[in-house]
mmCIF file of C-alpha atoms in Angstrom:
data_model
loop_
_atom_site.group_PDB
_atom_site.id
_atom_site.type_symbol
_atom_site.label_atom_id
_atom_site.label_comp_id
_atom_site.label_asym_id
_atom_site.label_seq_id
_atom_site.Cartn_x
_atom_site.Cartn_y
_atom_site.Cartn_z
ATOM 1 C CA MET A 1 5.413 -50.739 35.912
ATOM 2 C CA TYR A 2 2.627 -48.154 35.983
ATOM 3 C CA VAL A 3 3.572 -44.496 35.403
ATOM 4 C CA PRO A 4 0.898 -41.821 36.080
ATOM 5 C CA LYS A 5 -0.224 -39.958 32.959
ATOM 6 C CA GLU A 6 0.832 -36.520 34.228
ATOM 7 C CA SER A 7 4.424 -37.663 34.688
ATOM 8 C CA GLN A 8 4.651 -39.224 31.202
ATOM 9 C CA PRO A 9 6.473 -37.133 28.574
ATOM 10 C CA LYS A 10 4.212 -35.377 26.097
ATOM 11 C CA GLN A 11 4.120 -36.422 22.460
ATOM 12 C CA GLY A 12 6.408 -34.479 20.118
ATOM 13 C CA GLY A 13 9.417 -34.289 22.433
ATOM 14 C CA GLY A 14 7.647 -32.204 25.067
ATOM 15 C CA THR A 15 7.674 -28.996 23.024
ATOM 16 C CA ALA A 16 4.507 -27.187 22.076
ATOM 17 C CA ALA A 17 3.611 -27.422 18.413
ATOM 18 C CA LYS A 18 4.176 -24.141 16.607
ATOM 19 C CA ALA A 19 1.157 -22.595 14.933
ATOM 20 C CA LYS A 20 1.406 -21.530 11.310
ATOM 21 C CA ASP A 21 1.086 -17.824 10.518
ATOM 22 C CA GLY A 22 -2.539 -16.787 10.310
ATOM 23 C CA GLU A 23 -3.854 -19.727 12.330
ATOM 24 C CA LYS A 24 -4.912 -19.719 15.958
ATOM 25 C CA GLY A 25 -2.002 -18.733 18.161
ATOM 26 C CA GLY A 26 -0.060 -17.453 15.142
ATOM 27 C CA GLY A 27 1.073 -13.914 14.501
ATOM 28 C CA ARG A 28 -0.075 -11.361 11.997
ATOM 29 C CA LYS A 29 -0.157 -12.543 8.366
ATOM 30 C CA ILE A 30 -0.431 -9.540 6.049
ATOM 31 C CA VAL A 31 -2.566 -10.062 2.937
ATOM 32 C CA ALA A 32 -2.538 -6.549 1.401
ATOM 33 C CA GLN A 33 -1.029 -3.156 2.195
ATOM 34 C CA ASN A 34 -1.955 0.283 0.893
ATOM 35 C CA LYS A 35 1.443 1.866 0.231
ATOM 36 C CA LYS A 36 -0.155 4.612 -1.841
ATOM 37 C CA ALA A 37 -2.127 5.813 1.198
ATOM 38 C CA ARG A 38 1.046 6.182 3.262
ATOM 39 C CA HIS A 39 2.549 8.221 0.412
ATOM 40 C CA ASP A 40 -0.463 10.456 -0.244
ATOM 41 C CA TYR A 41 -1.597 10.990 3.357
ATOM 42 C CA ALA A 42 -0.103 11.880 6.723
ATOM 43 C CA ILE A 43 -1.478 9.203 9.063
ATOM 44 C CA ILE A 44 -2.694 10.783 12.315
ATOM 45 C CA ASP A 45 -4.117 7.753 14.123
ATOM 46 C CA THR A 46 -4.577 4.048 13.342
ATOM 47 C CA TYR A 47 -7.289 1.593 14.363
ATOM 48 C CA GLU A 48 -7.704 -2.170 14.057
ATOM 49 C CA ALA A 49 -11.132 -3.216 12.809
ATOM 50 C CA GLY A 50 -12.733 -6.579 12.223
ATOM 51 C CA LEU A 51 -14.361 -7.304 8.868
ATOM 52 C CA VAL A 52 -17.737 -8.860 8.085
ATOM 53 C CA LEU A 53 -16.915 -11.216 5.201
ATOM 54 C CA THR A 54 -18.537 -14.093 3.333
ATOM 55 C CA GLY A 55 -16.904 -17.513 3.133
ATOM 56 C CA THR A 56 -15.541 -17.075 -0.392
ATOM 57 C CA GLU A 57 -14.008 -13.712 0.558
ATOM 58 C CA VAL A 58 -12.116 -15.333 3.422
ATOM 59 C CA LYS A 59 -10.879 -18.117 1.135
ATOM 60 C CA SER A 60 -9.748 -15.590 -1.461
ATOM 61 C CA LEU A 61 -7.920 -13.592 1.238
ATOM 62 C CA ARG A 62 -6.217 -16.746 2.504
ATOM 63 C CA GLN A 63 -4.815 -17.168 -1.008
ATOM 64 C CA GLY A 64 -3.238 -13.721 -0.546
ATOM 65 C CA ARG A 65 -5.347 -11.933 -3.127
ATOM 66 C CA ALA A 66 -6.585 -8.415 -2.348
ATOM 67 C CA SER A 67 -5.981 -4.771 -3.221
ATOM 68 C CA LEU A 68 -6.642 -1.641 -1.178
ATOM 69 C CA ALA A 69 -5.367 0.885 -3.746
ATOM 70 C CA ASP A 70 -8.732 2.596 -4.339
ATOM 71 C CA GLY A 71 -10.258 1.790 -0.960
ATOM 72 C CA PHE A 72 -11.760 4.262 1.486
ATOM 73 C CA VAL A 73 -13.824 4.163 4.681
ATOM 74 C CA GLN A 74 -17.040 6.053 5.394
ATOM 75 C CA VAL A 75 -19.179 6.257 8.504
ATOM 76 C CA ASP A 76 -22.822 5.868 7.477
ATOM 77 C CA GLY A 77 -25.742 5.478 9.870
ATOM 78 C CA GLY A 78 -23.486 4.959 12.880
ATOM 79 C CA GLU A 79 -21.557 2.127 11.166
ATOM 80 C CA ALA A 80 -18.167 2.119 9.457
ATOM 81 C CA TRP A 81 -18.034 0.723 5.903
ATOM 82 C CA LEU A 82 -15.076 -0.189 3.697
ATOM 83 C CA PHE A 83 -15.654 0.777 0.058
ATOM 84 C CA ASN A 84 -13.753 -0.166 -3.135
ATOM 85 C CA ALA A 85 -11.461 -2.738 -1.526
ATOM 86 C CA HIS A 86 -10.891 -5.336 -4.224
ATOM 87 C CA ILE A 87 -11.094 -8.956 -3.065
ATOM 88 C CA PRO A 88 -11.261 -11.051 -6.263
ATOM 89 C CA GLU A 89 -13.763 -13.876 -6.622
ATOM 90 C CA TYR A 90 -12.680 -17.227 -5.232
ATOM 91 C CA SER A 91 -11.558 -19.456 -8.100
ATOM 92 C CA GLN A 92 -13.277 -22.612 -6.771
ATOM 93 C CA GLY A 93 -16.417 -20.724 -5.779
ATOM 94 C CA SER A 94 -19.725 -21.322 -7.529
ATOM 95 C CA TRP A 95 -22.957 -19.362 -7.367
ATOM 96 C CA THR A 96 -22.024 -18.458 -3.767
ATOM 97 C CA ASN A 97 -19.193 -16.194 -4.954
ATOM 98 C CA HIS A 98 -19.125 -12.585 -3.827
ATOM 99 C CA SER A 99 -18.940 -9.326 -5.734
ATOM 100 C CA ALA A 100 -15.288 -8.201 -5.897
ATOM 101 C CA ARG A 101 -15.848 -4.550 -4.920
ATOM 102 C CA ARG A 102 -18.865 -4.733 -2.615
ATOM 103 C CA LYS A 103 -18.981 -2.578 0.513
ATOM 104 C CA ARG A 104 -17.924 -4.397 3.685
ATOM 105 C CA LYS A 105 -18.872 -3.584 7.245
ATOM 106 C CA LEU A 106 -16.063 -2.770 9.681
ATOM 107 C CA LEU A 107 -16.372 -3.879 13.293
ATOM 108 C CA LEU A 108 -15.296 -1.124 15.685
ATOM 109 C CA HIS A 109 -16.297 0.012 19.161
ATOM 110 C CA ARG A 110 -18.985 2.698 19.319
ATOM 111 C CA GLU A 111 -16.552 5.278 20.789
ATOM 112 C CA GLU A 112 -14.091 4.655 17.951
ATOM 113 C CA ILE A 113 -16.791 5.050 15.297
ATOM 114 C CA ASP A 114 -18.037 8.288 16.857
ATOM 115 C CA LYS A 115 -14.504 9.662 17.147
ATOM 116 C CA LEU A 116 -13.737 8.779 13.506
ATOM 117 C CA ALA A 117 -17.014 10.319 12.313
ATOM 118 C CA VAL A 118 -16.293 13.629 14.040
ATOM 119 C CA LYS A 119 -12.691 13.763 12.800
ATOM 120 C CA ALA A 120 -13.648 12.793 9.227
ATOM 121 C CA GLU A 121 -16.057 15.746 9.082
ATOM 122 C CA GLU A 122 -13.155 18.160 9.613
ATOM 123 C CA THR A 123 -11.733 19.713 6.466
ATOM 124 C CA GLY A 124 -8.885 17.771 4.936
ATOM 125 C CA HIS A 125 -9.348 14.591 6.985
ATOM 126 C CA THR A 126 -10.297 11.186 5.616
ATOM 127 C CA ILE A 127 -10.269 7.556 6.721
ATOM 128 C CA VAL A 128 -8.174 5.188 4.606
ATOM 129 C CA PRO A 129 -7.534 1.429 4.804
ATOM 130 C CA LEU A 130 -3.841 0.728 5.410
ATOM 131 C CA ALA A 131 -3.662 -3.077 5.527
ATOM 132 C CA LEU A 132 -5.651 -6.311 5.452
ATOM 133 C CA TYR A 133 -4.296 -9.175 7.540
ATOM 134 C CA PHE A 134 -5.137 -12.250 9.565
ATOM 135 C CA LYS A 135 -4.611 -12.073 13.320
ATOM 136 C CA ASP A 136 -5.250 -15.227 15.330
ATOM 137 C CA GLY A 137 -7.205 -16.649 12.391
ATOM 138 C CA ARG A 138 -9.522 -13.664 11.988
ATOM 139 C CA ALA A 139 -9.523 -11.161 9.122
ATOM 140 C CA LYS A 140 -8.680 -7.642 10.289
ATOM 141 C CA ALA A 141 -8.283 -4.279 8.609
ATOM 142 C CA GLU A 142 -5.936 -1.557 9.776
ATOM 143 C CA ILE A 143 -7.521 1.810 9.055
ATOM 144 C CA GLY A 144 -6.047 5.224 9.587
ATOM 145 C CA LEU A 145 -7.351 8.699 10.165
ATOM 146 C CA ALA A 146 -5.375 10.736 7.652
ATOM 147 C CA ARG A 147 -4.802 14.253 6.386
ATOM 148 C CA GLY A 148 -3.890 14.781 2.723
ATOM 149 C CA LYS A 149 -0.287 15.751 1.999
ATOM 150 C CA LYS A 150 0.641 18.622 -0.250
ATOM 151 C CA GLU A 151 3.042 17.994 -3.120
ATOM 152 C CA TYR A 152 5.986 19.528 -1.249
ATOM 153 C CA ASP A 153 5.246 17.300 1.770
ATOM 154 C CA LYS A 154 5.462 14.237 -0.485
ATOM 155 C CA ARG A 155 8.792 15.405 -1.890
ATOM 156 C CA GLN A 156 10.105 16.063 1.627
ATOM 157 C CA THR A 157 9.094 12.551 2.753
ATOM 158 C CA LEU A 158 10.825 10.977 -0.255
ATOM 159 C CA ARG A 159 13.959 13.041 0.433
ATOM 160 C CA GLU A 160 14.021 11.906 4.086
ATOM 161 C CA GLN A 161 13.629 8.249 3.065
ATOM 162 C CA GLN A 162 16.447 8.603 0.543
ATOM 163 C CA ASP A 163 18.688 10.248 3.172
ATOM 164 C CA ARG A 164 18.014 7.409 5.629
ATOM 165 C CA ARG A 165 18.848 4.802 2.961
ATOM 166 C CA GLU A 166 22.101 6.584 2.045
ATOM 167 C CA ALA A 167 23.104 6.839 5.723
ATOM 168 C CA ALA A 168 22.391 3.126 6.242
ATOM 169 C CA ARG A 169 24.486 2.273 3.155
ATOM 170 C CA ALA A 170 27.359 4.431 4.389
ATOM 171 C CA ILE A 171 27.282 2.800 7.831
ATOM 172 C CA ALA A 172 27.189 -0.691 6.283
ATOM 173 C CA ALA A 173 30.135 0.175 3.987
ATOM 174 C CA ALA A 174 32.142 1.528 6.946
ATOM 175 C CA LYS A 175 31.478 -1.662 8.924
ATOM 176 C CA ARG A 176 32.574 -3.785 5.954
ATOM 177 C CA ARG A 177 35.805 -1.781 5.654
ATOM 178 C CA GLN A 178 36.409 -2.160 9.399
ATOM 179 C CA ARG A 179 35.990 -5.947 9.232
ATOM 180 C CA GLY A 180 38.209 -6.185 6.162
ATOM 181 C CA ALA A 181 41.091 -4.213 7.744
#
């Protein structure tokens, strides 16, 4: 008996195949985060920027190897550039390998670049990279417009984090006691 193709069940039990993280249709796969920047700076605004990378840089990022600890962003000639981000050389690369700390172009809209340039000129403001990640198979950088924290601001932030942790522990302990009684 002939059954039309559209009424036949799809392969795989009729469910859509799930995409792996970082591949097309997947979520956001974080490669590197700049925790030091969140400690040293008060983040005012964040932006998502594309990155212009070479093939070996992408392969090295897919292996989960990168560091943003010393990285910073500058607007130069109407373009945003990421400096000092460390993406190590790809281990299987040959003469096509990249320089680990080369400057990399950030892909942003013109309005965003202009806005960042004006804000970065103000005293005390800077642009810092916050994270490198893959979104729908493409390498992205999260950058933030930031203002430097004073030492007492850093201590205050640490105190607030510690207070939140202690409160969460106390709530968890109370819930455990309630279940046990």
